[in-house]
Amino acid sequence: MRPTRSLRGQGELLAHVPYQLGITPTDSVVVVGFDEAHTIVVTLRLDPPGSDQKSAVAALFAQGRLSRLAHATLIVTGPDEQVLTGALVVRDALEVNGIAVGHVHSVDYRERTWQTERCDCGQCPQRAERLPEAHGIGAVLDAAVRGIDPSLTRAQLEQGCRPTPAEKEIALLVGRHRSTPLEAAVRERALAELVDPGAALPTDPLTLAAATQDVQQVGVRDGLLHWVRPDTFPPPTGRDRLLGRDGPPSPPAHLRPAIVARLVRWACRVPDQDAVPIWACVAALEWARGGGPLATIALEAALDADPDYPLANLVYECLMFGVLPTPSDPPAA
């Protein structure tokens, strides 16, 4: 369990938010929720909801770990009317569930300025003020050491999870091999190549098709998860031929992000319906790291193609209800 670092005041809290989210929020409404002990329970970024979504947003804060919040800080990142309307909707949804909103701040993370719109402590700036420097905040340094880089926005991260024109062409070719029977040995070699961070990512449609055929099997998919994160995912029931006892050793922790990045590009190079287990693996592996925007983007891709896919729904439930494999103490504020 990592040691807790306290955040001193609302300014440090706001400077730390991108490191909690893993992205820099823009044109968003962000909720930082606390328990009675003033410890952060959740940091949640939302696309600005419309007035017609009041009931849905209120229902969101009535379930799972969100229902256990005692109070919250609300962050508005964008001057557009839609963002401001969304902030009011979220504020009302929190308060109707008995969650006090002690602070509402407007933050421009590009210019690194903030000011308060609503303040219970009487110490927050009424005019735009510079955010504290990140390098002086212990919790930020802890996040940076863990490899968290919030330089991307959500929109940029989403764009990076979309296929390029060349990948769309590859996916069409891969689709032609969907029903082509391929020997087990061919599939095994293909998947081993796909997940090897030291190898070039394949563009050959037959190699991609072979690995994709194999990962449709639940045992192979679960074996892949166990191979990447043996500390979190148990070995599949029965012997997994591909990444089992006779396969390559599990990668060290510092290579896991590179493998997840390879899975994203693999998913972009196959037809949407065949990419579902790959996106589910991305979501599960990101959940194992504590969640984050890539997990939700991967879940959206998986569930858009197959709303009933069990692993994707399971990861969604875990994220919603705050079930994490390795609980760690977030910073207190």
Coordinates of N, CA and C in Angstrom, one line a residue, residues 62-293:
A62 N -26.3 7.9 -6.8 CA -27.1 7.2 -5.8 C -26.6 5.7 -5.8
Q63 N -25.6 5.3 -6.5 CA -25.2 3.9 -6.5 C -23.7 3.8 -6.3
G64 N -23.3 2.6 -5.9 CA -21.9 2.2 -5.8 C -21.1 3.1 -4.8
R65 N -19.9 3.3 -5.1 CA -19.0 4.1 -4.2 C -19.4 5.6 -4.2
L66 N -20.1 6.0 -5.2 CA -20.6 7.4 -5.3 C -21.6 7.7 -4.3
S67 N -22.4 6.8 -3.9 CA -23.4 7.0 -2.9 C -22.9 7.2 -1.5
R68 N -21.6 6.8 -1.3 CA -21.0 6.9 0.0 C -20.2 8.2 0.2
L69 N -20.3 9.1 -0.7 CA -19.6 10.4 -0.6 C -20.3 11.3 0.5
A70 N -19.5 12.0 1.2 CA -20.0 13.0 2.2 C -20.1 14.4 1.6
H71 N -19.0 14.8 0.9 CA -19.0 16.1 0.3 C -18.1 16.1 -0.9
A72 N -18.2 17.2 -1.7 CA -17.5 17.1 -3.0 C -17.0 18.5 -3.4
T73 N -15.9 18.6 -4.1 CA -15.5 19.8 -4.9 C -15.9 19.6 -6.3
L74 N -16.4 20.6 -6.9 CA -16.9 20.6 -8.3 C -15.9 21.5 -9.1
I75 N -15.4 21.0 -10.2 CA -14.5 21.7 -11.1 C -15.1 21.9 -12.5
V76 N -15.1 23.1 -12.9 CA -15.6 23.5 -14.2 C -14.4 23.8 -15.1
T77 N -14.2 23.1 -16.2 CA -13.1 23.4 -17.1 C -13.6 23.7 -18.4
G78 N -13.9 25.0 -18.6 CA -14.4 25.5 -19.9 C -15.5 26.5 -19.7
P79 N -15.4 27.6 -20.5 CA -16.3 28.7 -20.3 C -17.6 28.5 -21.1
D80 N -17.7 27.5 -21.9 CA -18.9 27.4 -22.8 C -20.2 27.2 -22.0
E81 N -21.3 27.7 -22.5 CA -22.5 27.6 -21.8 C -22.9 26.2 -21.5
Q82 N -22.6 25.2 -22.4 CA -22.9 23.8 -22.2 C -22.2 23.3 -20.9
V83 N -20.9 23.7 -20.7 CA -20.2 23.2 -19.6 C -20.8 23.8 -18.3
L84 N -21.1 25.1 -18.3 CA -21.7 25.8 -17.2 C -23.0 25.1 -16.8
T85 N -23.8 24.9 -17.8 CA -25.1 24.2 -17.6 C -24.9 22.8 -17.0
G86 N -23.9 22.1 -17.5 CA -23.6 20.8 -17.0 C -23.2 20.8 -15.6
A87 N -22.4 21.8 -15.2 CA -22.0 21.9 -13.8 C -23.1 22.1 -12.9
L88 N -24.1 22.9 -13.3 CA -25.3 23.1 -12.4 C -26.1 21.8 -12.3
V89 N -26.2 21.0 -13.4 CA -26.9 19.7 -13.3 C -26.2 18.8 -12.4
V90 N -24.8 18.7 -12.4 CA -24.1 17.8 -11.6 C -24.2 18.3 -10.1
R91 N -24.1 19.6 -9.9 CA -24.2 20.1 -8.5 C -25.6 19.7 -7.9
D92 N -26.7 19.9 -8.7 CA -28.0 19.5 -8.2 C -28.1 18.0 -7.9
A93 N -27.5 17.2 -8.8 CA -27.5 15.8 -8.6 C -26.8 15.4 -7.3
L94 N -25.7 16.0 -7.0 CA -24.9 15.7 -5.8 C -25.8 16.1 -4.6
E95 N -26.3 17.3 -4.6 CA -27.0 17.8 -3.4 C -28.3 17.0 -3.2
V96 N -29.0 16.6 -4.3 CA -30.3 15.8 -4.1 C -30.0 14.5 -3.4
N97 N -28.7 14.0 -3.5 CA -28.3 12.8 -2.9 C -27.7 13.0 -1.5
G98 N -27.8 14.2 -1.0 CA -27.2 14.5 0.3 C -25.7 14.7 0.3
I99 N -25.1 14.9 -0.8 CA -23.7 15.2 -0.9 C -23.4 16.7 -1.0
A100 N -22.9 17.2 0.1 CA -22.6 18.7 0.1 C -21.6 19.1 -0.9
V101 N -21.8 20.2 -1.6 CA -20.9 20.8 -2.5 C -20.3 22.0 -1.9
G102 N -19.1 21.8 -1.3 CA -18.5 22.9 -0.5 C -17.7 23.9 -1.4
H103 N -17.3 23.4 -2.6 CA -16.5 24.3 -3.4 C -16.9 24.0 -4.9
V104 N -17.0 25.1 -5.6 CA -17.1 25.1 -7.1 C -16.0 26.0 -7.7
H105 N -15.2 25.4 -8.5 CA -14.0 26.2 -9.0 C -14.1 26.2 -10.6
S106 N -13.7 27.3 -11.1 CA -13.4 27.4 -12.6 C -11.9 27.3 -12.8
V107 N -11.5 26.3 -13.6 CA -10.0 26.0 -13.8 C -9.7 26.0 -15.3
D108 N -8.6 26.7 -15.6 CA -8.1 26.6 -17.0 C -6.7 26.0 -16.9
Y109 N -6.7 24.7 -17.2 CA -5.5 23.9 -17.0 C -4.5 24.2 -18.1
R110 N -4.9 24.8 -19.2 CA -3.9 25.3 -20.2 C -3.1 26.4 -19.7
E111 N -3.8 27.4 -19.1 CA -3.2 28.6 -18.6 C -2.7 28.4 -17.1
R112 N -3.2 27.3 -16.5 CA -2.8 27.0 -15.1 C -3.3 28.1 -14.2
T113 N -4.6 28.4 -14.3 CA -5.2 29.4 -13.5 C -6.5 28.9 -12.9
W114 N -6.9 29.4 -11.8 CA -8.2 29.0 -11.2 C -8.8 30.1 -10.4
Q115 N -10.1 30.1 -10.2 CA -10.8 31.0 -9.3 C -12.0 30.3 -8.8
T116 N -12.5 30.7 -7.6 CA -13.7 30.0 -7.1 C -15.0 30.7 -7.5
E117 N -16.0 29.9 -7.6 CA -17.3 30.4 -7.9 C -18.2 30.2 -6.6
R118 N -17.8 29.2 -5.8 CA -18.5 28.9 -4.5 C -17.5 28.4 -3.5
C119 N -17.5 28.9 -2.3 CA -16.5 28.5 -1.4 C -17.0 28.5 0.0
D120 N -16.8 27.4 0.8 CA -17.2 27.3 2.1 C -16.1 27.7 3.1
C121 N -14.9 27.7 2.7 CA -13.8 28.0 3.6 C -13.4 29.5 3.7
G122 N -13.8 30.3 2.7 CA -13.5 31.7 2.7 C -12.1 32.0 2.4
Q123 N -11.3 31.1 1.9 CA -9.9 31.3 1.6 C -9.6 31.2 0.1
C124 N -10.5 30.8 -0.7 CA -10.2 30.6 -2.1 C -10.3 31.9 -2.9
P125 N -9.5 32.1 -4.0 CA -9.4 33.3 -4.7 C -10.7 33.6 -5.5
Q126 N -11.1 34.9 -5.4 CA -12.3 35.3 -6.2 C -11.9 35.8 -7.6
R127 N -10.6 36.0 -7.8 CA -10.2 36.3 -9.1 C -9.1 35.3 -9.6
A128 N -8.9 35.2 -10.9 CA -8.0 34.2 -11.4 C -6.6 34.3 -10.8
E129 N -6.1 33.1 -10.4 CA -4.9 33.0 -9.7 C -4.1 31.8 -10.2
R130 N -2.8 31.8 -10.2 CA -2.0 30.7 -10.7 C -2.2 29.5 -9.8
L131 N -2.3 28.3 -10.5 CA -2.3 27.0 -9.7 C -0.9 26.8 -9.1
P132 N -0.8 26.1 -8.0 CA 0.5 25.8 -7.4 C 1.3 25.0 -8.4
E133 N 2.6 25.2 -8.3 CA 3.5 24.4 -9.2 C 3.5 22.9 -8.8
A134 N 3.3 22.1 -9.8 CA 3.1 20.7 -9.6 C 4.3 20.1 -8.9
H135 N 5.6 20.5 -9.3 CA 6.8 19.9 -8.7 C 6.9 20.1 -7.2
G136 N 6.1 21.0 -6.6 CA 6.2 21.2 -5.2 C 5.2 20.4 -4.4
I137 N 4.4 19.6 -5.1 CA 3.3 18.8 -4.4 C 3.7 17.4 -4.3
G138 N 3.8 16.9 -3.1 CA 4.3 15.5 -2.9 C 3.5 14.5 -3.6
A139 N 2.1 14.6 -3.6 CA 1.3 13.6 -4.2 C 1.5 13.6 -5.7
V140 N 1.7 14.7 -6.3 CA 2.0 14.8 -7.8 C 3.3 14.1 -8.1
L141 N 4.3 14.3 -7.3 CA 5.6 13.6 -7.5 C 5.4 12.1 -7.4
D142 N 4.6 11.6 -6.4 CA 4.3 10.2 -6.3 C 3.7 9.7 -7.6
A143 N 2.7 10.4 -8.1 CA 2.1 10.0 -9.3 C 3.0 9.9 -10.5
A144 N 3.9 10.9 -10.6 CA 4.9 11.0 -11.7 C 5.8 9.8 -11.6
V145 N 6.2 9.4 -10.4 CA 7.1 8.3 -10.2 C 6.4 7.0 -10.7
R146 N 5.1 6.9 -10.5 CA 4.3 5.8 -11.0 C 4.1 5.8 -12.5
G147 N 4.6 6.8 -13.2 CA 4.4 6.8 -14.6 C 3.2 7.5 -15.1
I148 N 2.5 8.2 -14.3 CA 1.3 8.9 -14.7 C 1.6 10.2 -15.4
D149 N 1.2 10.4 -16.6 CA 1.5 11.6 -17.4 C 0.2 12.1 -18.0
P150 N -0.3 13.2 -17.4 CA -1.6 13.8 -17.8 C -1.5 14.8 -18.9
S151 N -0.5 14.6 -19.8 CA -0.3 15.6 -20.8 C -1.4 15.6 -21.9
L152 N -2.0 14.4 -22.1 CA -3.1 14.3 -23.1 C -4.4 14.7 -22.5
T153 N -5.3 15.2 -23.4 CA -6.7 15.4 -23.0 C -7.5 14.2 -23.3
R154 N -8.7 14.1 -22.8 CA -9.6 13.0 -23.1 C -9.8 12.9 -24.6
A155 N -10.0 14.0 -25.3 CA -10.2 13.9 -26.7 C -9.0 13.4 -27.5
Q156 N -7.8 13.8 -27.0 CA -6.6 13.3 -27.7 C -6.4 11.8 -27.4
L157 N -6.8 11.4 -26.2 CA -6.7 9.9 -25.9 C -7.7 9.1 -26.7
E158 N -8.9 9.6 -26.8 CA -9.9 8.9 -27.7 C -9.4 8.9 -29.1
Q159 N -8.8 10.0 -29.6 CA -8.3 9.9 -31.0 C -7.3 8.9 -31.2
G160 N -6.4 8.7 -30.2 CA -5.3 7.7 -30.2 C -5.8 6.3 -30.2
C161 N -7.1 6.1 -29.8 CA -7.7 4.8 -29.7 C -8.6 4.5 -31.0
R162 N -8.5 5.4 -31.9 CA -9.3 5.2 -33.2 C -8.3 4.7 -34.3
P163 N -8.8 3.8 -35.2 CA -7.9 3.3 -36.2 C -7.6 4.4 -37.2
T164 N -6.3 4.4 -37.7 CA -5.9 5.2 -38.7 C -6.5 4.7 -40.1
P165 N -6.4 5.5 -41.1 CA -6.9 5.0 -42.4 C -6.2 3.7 -42.8
A166 N -4.9 3.6 -42.6 CA -4.2 2.4 -42.9 C -4.7 1.2 -42.1
E167 N -5.0 1.5 -40.8 CA -5.5 0.4 -40.0 C -6.9 0.0 -40.4
K168 N -7.7 0.9 -40.9 CA -9.0 0.5 -41.4 C -8.9 -0.4 -42.6
E169 N -7.9 -0.2 -43.4 CA -7.7 -1.0 -44.6 C -7.2 -2.4 -44.1
I170 N -6.3 -2.5 -43.1 CA -5.9 -3.7 -42.6 C -7.0 -4.5 -42.0
A171 N -7.9 -3.8 -41.3 CA -9.1 -4.5 -40.6 C -10.0 -5.1 -41.7
L172 N -10.1 -4.5 -42.8 CA -11.0 -5.1 -43.9 C -10.4 -6.4 -44.4
L173 N -9.0 -6.4 -44.5 CA -8.3 -7.6 -44.9 C -8.4 -8.7 -43.9
V174 N -8.3 -8.3 -42.6 CA -8.3 -9.3 -41.5 C -9.7 -9.9 -41.5
G175 N -10.7 -9.1 -41.8 CA -12.1 -9.7 -41.8 C -12.3 -10.8 -42.8
R176 N -11.6 -10.8 -43.8 CA -11.7 -11.8 -44.9 C -11.2 -13.2 -44.4
H177 N -10.4 -13.2 -43.3 CA -9.9 -14.4 -42.8 C -10.6 -14.9 -41.5
R178 N -11.8 -14.2 -41.3 CA -12.5 -14.5 -40.0 C -12.8 -16.0 -39.9
S179 N -13.3 -16.6 -41.0 CA -13.7 -18.0 -41.0 C -12.6 -19.0 -41.6
T180 N -11.4 -18.4 -41.8 CA -10.4 -19.3 -42.4 C -9.8 -20.2 -41.3
P181 N -9.9 -21.5 -41.4 CA -9.3 -22.3 -40.3 C -7.8 -22.3 -40.3
L182 N -7.3 -21.9 -39.1 CA -5.8 -21.8 -38.9 C -5.4 -22.8 -37.8
E183 N -4.2 -23.4 -38.1 CA -3.7 -24.3 -37.1 C -3.4 -23.7 -35.8
A184 N -3.5 -24.5 -34.7 CA -3.2 -24.0 -33.4 C -1.8 -23.4 -33.3
A185 N -0.9 -24.0 -33.9 CA 0.5 -23.5 -33.8 C 0.7 -22.2 -34.4
V186 N -0.1 -21.9 -35.5 CA 0.0 -20.6 -36.2 C -0.7 -19.6 -35.3
R187 N -1.8 -19.9 -34.7 CA -2.4 -18.9 -33.8 C -1.5 -18.6 -32.6
E188 N -0.9 -19.6 -32.0 CA 0.0 -19.4 -30.9 C 1.1 -18.5 -31.2
R189 N 1.8 -18.7 -32.4 CA 2.9 -17.9 -32.7 C 2.4 -16.4 -33.0
A190 N 1.3 -16.3 -33.6 CA 0.7 -15.0 -33.9 C 0.5 -14.2 -32.6
L191 N -0.2 -14.8 -31.6 CA -0.5 -14.1 -30.4 C 0.8 -13.7 -29.6
A192 N 1.7 -14.6 -29.6 CA 3.0 -14.4 -29.0 C 3.7 -13.2 -29.6
E193 N 3.6 -13.0 -30.9 CA 4.2 -11.9 -31.6 C 3.4 -10.6 -31.3
L194 N 2.1 -10.7 -31.2 CA 1.3 -9.5 -30.9 C 1.6 -8.9 -29.6
V195 N 1.9 -9.7 -28.6 CA 2.1 -9.2 -27.2 C 3.6 -9.0 -26.9
D196 N 4.5 -9.3 -27.8 CA 5.9 -9.1 -27.5 C 6.3 -7.7 -27.7
P197 N 6.6 -6.9 -26.6 CA 6.9 -5.5 -26.7 C 8.3 -5.3 -27.4
G198 N 9.1 -6.3 -27.6 CA 10.3 -6.1 -28.3 C 10.2 -6.3 -29.8
A199 N 9.0 -6.7 -30.3 CA 8.9 -7.0 -31.7 C 8.0 -5.9 -32.3
A200 N 8.2 -5.7 -33.6 CA 7.4 -4.8 -34.4 C 6.0 -5.3 -34.4
L201 N 5.0 -4.4 -34.3 CA 3.6 -4.8 -34.3 C 3.2 -5.2 -35.7
P202 N 2.7 -6.4 -35.8 CA 2.4 -7.0 -37.1 C 1.3 -6.1 -37.9
T203 N 1.5 -6.0 -39.2 CA 0.5 -5.5 -40.1 C 0.0 -6.5 -41.0
D204 N 0.6 -7.7 -41.0 CA 0.2 -8.8 -41.9 C -1.2 -9.2 -41.5
P205 N -2.2 -9.2 -42.4 CA -3.6 -9.5 -42.0 C -3.7 -11.0 -41.5
L206 N -3.0 -11.9 -42.1 CA -3.1 -13.3 -41.7 C -2.6 -13.5 -40.2
T207 N -1.5 -12.8 -39.9 CA -1.0 -12.9 -38.5 C -2.0 -12.3 -37.5
L208 N -2.5 -11.1 -37.9 CA -3.5 -10.5 -37.0 C -4.8 -11.4 -36.9
A209 N -5.2 -12.0 -38.0 CA -6.4 -12.8 -38.0 C -6.2 -14.0 -37.1
A210 N -5.0 -14.6 -37.2 CA -4.7 -15.8 -36.4 C -4.7 -15.5 -34.9
A211 N -4.1 -14.4 -34.5 CA -4.1 -14.0 -33.1 C -5.5 -13.7 -32.6
T212 N -6.3 -13.0 -33.5 CA -7.6 -12.6 -33.2 C -8.5 -13.8 -33.0
Q213 N -8.4 -14.8 -33.9 CA -9.1 -16.0 -33.7 C -8.9 -16.6 -32.4
D214 N -7.7 -16.7 -31.9 CA -7.3 -17.3 -30.7 C -7.9 -16.6 -29.5
V215 N -7.8 -15.2 -29.5 CA -8.2 -14.5 -28.3 C -9.8 -14.5 -28.1
Q216 N -10.5 -15.0 -29.2 CA -12.0 -15.1 -29.0 C -12.3 -16.2 -28.0
Q217 N -11.3 -17.2 -27.8 CA -11.5 -18.2 -26.8 C -11.3 -17.6 -25.4
V218 N -12.3 -17.9 -24.5 CA -12.2 -17.3 -23.1 C -10.9 -17.7 -22.4
G219 N -10.5 -19.0 -22.6 CA -9.3 -19.5 -21.9 C -8.1 -18.8 -22.4
V220 N -8.0 -18.5 -23.7 CA -6.8 -17.8 -24.2 C -6.8 -16.3 -23.7
R221 N -8.0 -15.7 -23.8 CA -8.1 -14.3 -23.3 C -7.7 -14.2 -21.9
D222 N -8.3 -15.1 -21.0 CA -7.9 -15.1 -19.6 C -6.4 -15.4 -19.4
G223 N -5.9 -16.3 -20.2 CA -4.5 -16.6 -20.1 C -3.6 -15.4 -20.4
L224 N -4.1 -14.5 -21.4 CA -3.4 -13.3 -21.7 C -3.4 -12.3 -20.5
L225 N -4.5 -12.2 -19.9 CA -4.6 -11.3 -18.7 C -3.7 -11.8 -17.6
H226 N -3.7 -13.1 -17.4 CA -2.8 -13.7 -16.3 C -1.4 -13.5 -16.7
W227 N -1.0 -13.6 -18.0 CA 0.4 -13.5 -18.4 C 0.8 -12.0 -18.1
V228 N 0.0 -11.1 -18.5 CA 0.4 -9.7 -18.3 C 0.4 -9.3 -16.8
R229 N -0.6 -9.7 -16.0 CA -0.8 -9.4 -14.6 C -1.0 -10.6 -13.8
P230 N 0.0 -11.4 -13.6 CA -0.2 -12.6 -12.7 C -0.5 -12.3 -11.3
D231 N -0.2 -11.0 -10.9 CA -0.5 -10.6 -9.5 C -1.9 -10.3 -9.3
T232 N -2.7 -10.2 -10.4 CA -4.1 -9.8 -10.3 C -5.0 -10.8 -10.8
F233 N -4.7 -11.4 -12.0 CA -5.6 -12.3 -12.7 C -5.1 -13.8 -12.5
P234 N -6.0 -14.7 -12.1 CA -5.6 -16.1 -11.9 C -5.4 -16.7 -13.2
P235 N -4.7 -17.8 -13.3 CA -4.6 -18.6 -14.5 C -6.0 -19.2 -14.9
P236 N -6.2 -19.3 -16.2 CA -7.5 -19.8 -16.6 C -7.7 -21.3 -16.2
T237 N -8.9 -21.7 -16.1 CA -9.2 -23.1 -15.8 C -8.8 -23.9 -17.0
G238 N -8.1 -24.9 -16.8 CA -7.6 -25.7 -17.9 C -6.3 -25.1 -18.4
R239 N -5.6 -25.8 -19.2 CA -4.3 -25.4 -19.7 C -4.4 -24.4 -20.9
D240 N -3.9 -23.2 -20.7 CA -3.8 -22.3 -21.8 C -2.6 -22.6 -22.7
R241 N -2.8 -23.0 -23.9 CA -1.7 -23.4 -24.8 C -0.8 -22.3 -25.2
L242 N -1.3 -21.1 -25.2 CA -0.6 -20.0 -25.8 C 0.4 -19.3 -24.9
L243 N -0.1 -18.9 -23.8 CA 0.8 -18.1 -22.8 C 0.8 -18.8 -21.5
G244 N 0.8 -20.1 -21.5 CA 0.8 -20.9 -20.3 C 2.2 -21.3 -19.8
R245 N 2.3 -22.5 -19.3 CA 3.6 -22.9 -18.6 C 4.7 -22.9 -19.6
D246 N 4.4 -23.2 -20.9 CA 5.5 -23.3 -21.9 C 5.7 -22.0 -22.7
G247 N 5.0 -21.0 -22.3 CA 5.1 -19.7 -23.1 C 6.2 -18.8 -22.5
P248 N 6.3 -17.6 -23.0 CA 7.3 -16.7 -22.5 C 7.0 -16.2 -21.1
P249 N 8.0 -15.8 -20.3 CA 7.7 -15.4 -18.9 C 6.9 -14.1 -18.9
S250 N 6.2 -13.9 -17.8 CA 5.4 -12.7 -17.7 C 6.3 -11.4 -17.8
P251 N 5.8 -10.4 -18.4 CA 6.7 -9.2 -18.5 C 6.8 -8.5 -17.2
P252 N 8.0 -7.8 -17.0 CA 8.1 -6.9 -15.8 C 7.1 -5.8 -15.8
A253 N 6.9 -5.2 -14.6 CA 5.8 -4.2 -14.5 C 6.0 -3.0 -15.4
H254 N 7.3 -2.6 -15.6 CA 7.5 -1.4 -16.4 C 7.2 -1.6 -17.9
L255 N 7.0 -2.8 -18.3 CA 6.7 -3.1 -19.7 C 5.1 -3.2 -19.9
R256 N 4.4 -3.3 -18.8 CA 2.9 -3.5 -19.0 C 2.2 -2.4 -19.8
P257 N 2.6 -1.1 -19.6 CA 1.9 -0.1 -20.4 C 2.2 -0.2 -21.9
A258 N 3.4 -0.7 -22.2 CA 3.7 -0.9 -23.7 C 2.9 -2.0 -24.2
I259 N 2.6 -3.0 -23.4 CA 1.8 -4.1 -23.9 C 0.3 -3.7 -24.1
V260 N -0.2 -2.9 -23.2 CA -1.5 -2.3 -23.3 C -1.6 -1.5 -24.6
A261 N -0.6 -0.7 -24.8 CA -0.5 0.2 -26.0 C -0.6 -0.7 -27.3
R262 N 0.1 -1.9 -27.3 CA 0.1 -2.8 -28.4 C -1.4 -3.4 -28.6
L263 N -2.0 -3.7 -27.5 CA -3.4 -4.2 -27.5 C -4.3 -3.2 -28.2
V264 N -4.1 -1.9 -27.8 CA -5.0 -0.9 -28.4 C -4.8 -0.8 -30.0
R265 N -3.5 -0.9 -30.4 CA -3.3 -0.8 -31.9 C -3.8 -2.1 -32.5
W266 N -3.7 -3.3 -31.8 CA -4.2 -4.5 -32.4 C -5.7 -4.4 -32.6
A267 N -6.4 -3.9 -31.5 CA -7.9 -3.7 -31.6 C -8.3 -2.8 -32.8
C268 N -7.4 -1.8 -33.1 CA -7.7 -0.9 -34.2 C -7.5 -1.6 -35.6
R269 N -6.8 -2.7 -35.6 CA -6.5 -3.3 -36.9 C -7.3 -4.5 -37.2
V270 N -8.4 -4.7 -36.5 CA -9.3 -5.9 -36.7 C -10.8 -5.3 -36.8
P271 N -11.7 -6.1 -37.4 CA -13.1 -5.6 -37.4 C -13.6 -5.4 -36.0
D272 N -14.6 -4.5 -35.8 CA -15.1 -4.1 -34.5 C -15.6 -5.3 -33.7
Q273 N -16.3 -6.2 -34.3 CA -16.9 -7.3 -33.6 C -15.8 -8.3 -33.1
D274 N -14.7 -8.3 -33.8 CA -13.6 -9.2 -33.4 C -12.7 -8.6 -32.4
A275 N -12.8 -7.3 -32.3 CA -11.9 -6.5 -31.3 C -12.5 -6.5 -29.9
V276 N -13.7 -7.0 -29.7 CA -14.4 -6.9 -28.4 C -13.5 -7.5 -27.3
P277 N -13.0 -8.8 -27.4 CA -12.2 -9.3 -26.3 C -10.9 -8.6 -26.1
I278 N -10.4 -8.0 -27.2 CA -9.1 -7.2 -27.0 C -9.4 -5.9 -26.2
W279 N -10.5 -5.2 -26.6 CA -10.8 -4.0 -25.8 C -11.1 -4.4 -24.4
A280 N -11.8 -5.5 -24.2 CA -12.1 -5.9 -22.8 C -10.8 -6.2 -22.0
C281 N -9.8 -6.7 -22.6 CA -8.5 -6.9 -22.0 C -7.9 -5.6 -21.6
V282 N -7.9 -4.7 -22.5 CA -7.4 -3.3 -22.2 C -8.1 -2.7 -21.0
A283 N -9.4 -2.8 -21.0 CA -10.2 -2.3 -19.9 C -9.8 -3.0 -18.6
A284 N -9.7 -4.3 -18.6 CA -9.4 -5.1 -17.4 C -8.0 -4.7 -16.9
L285 N -7.0 -4.6 -17.8 CA -5.7 -4.3 -17.4 C -5.6 -2.9 -16.8
E286 N -6.3 -2.0 -17.4 CA -6.3 -0.6 -16.9 C -7.0 -0.6 -15.5
W287 N -8.1 -1.4 -15.4 CA -8.8 -1.5 -14.0 C -7.8 -2.0 -13.0
A288 N -6.9 -2.9 -13.4 CA -5.9 -3.5 -12.5 C -4.9 -2.4 -12.0
R289 N -4.8 -1.4 -12.9 CA -3.9 -0.3 -12.5 C -4.6 0.8 -11.6
G290 N -5.9 0.6 -11.4 CA -6.7 1.5 -10.6 C -7.7 2.3 -11.4
G291 N -8.0 1.9 -12.7 CA -8.9 2.6 -13.5 C -8.3 3.7 -14.3
G292 N -9.1 4.6 -14.8 CA -8.6 5.7 -15.6 C -9.3 5.8 -16.9
P293 N -9.1 6.9 -17.7 CA -9.8 7.2 -18.9 C -9.7 6.1 -20.0

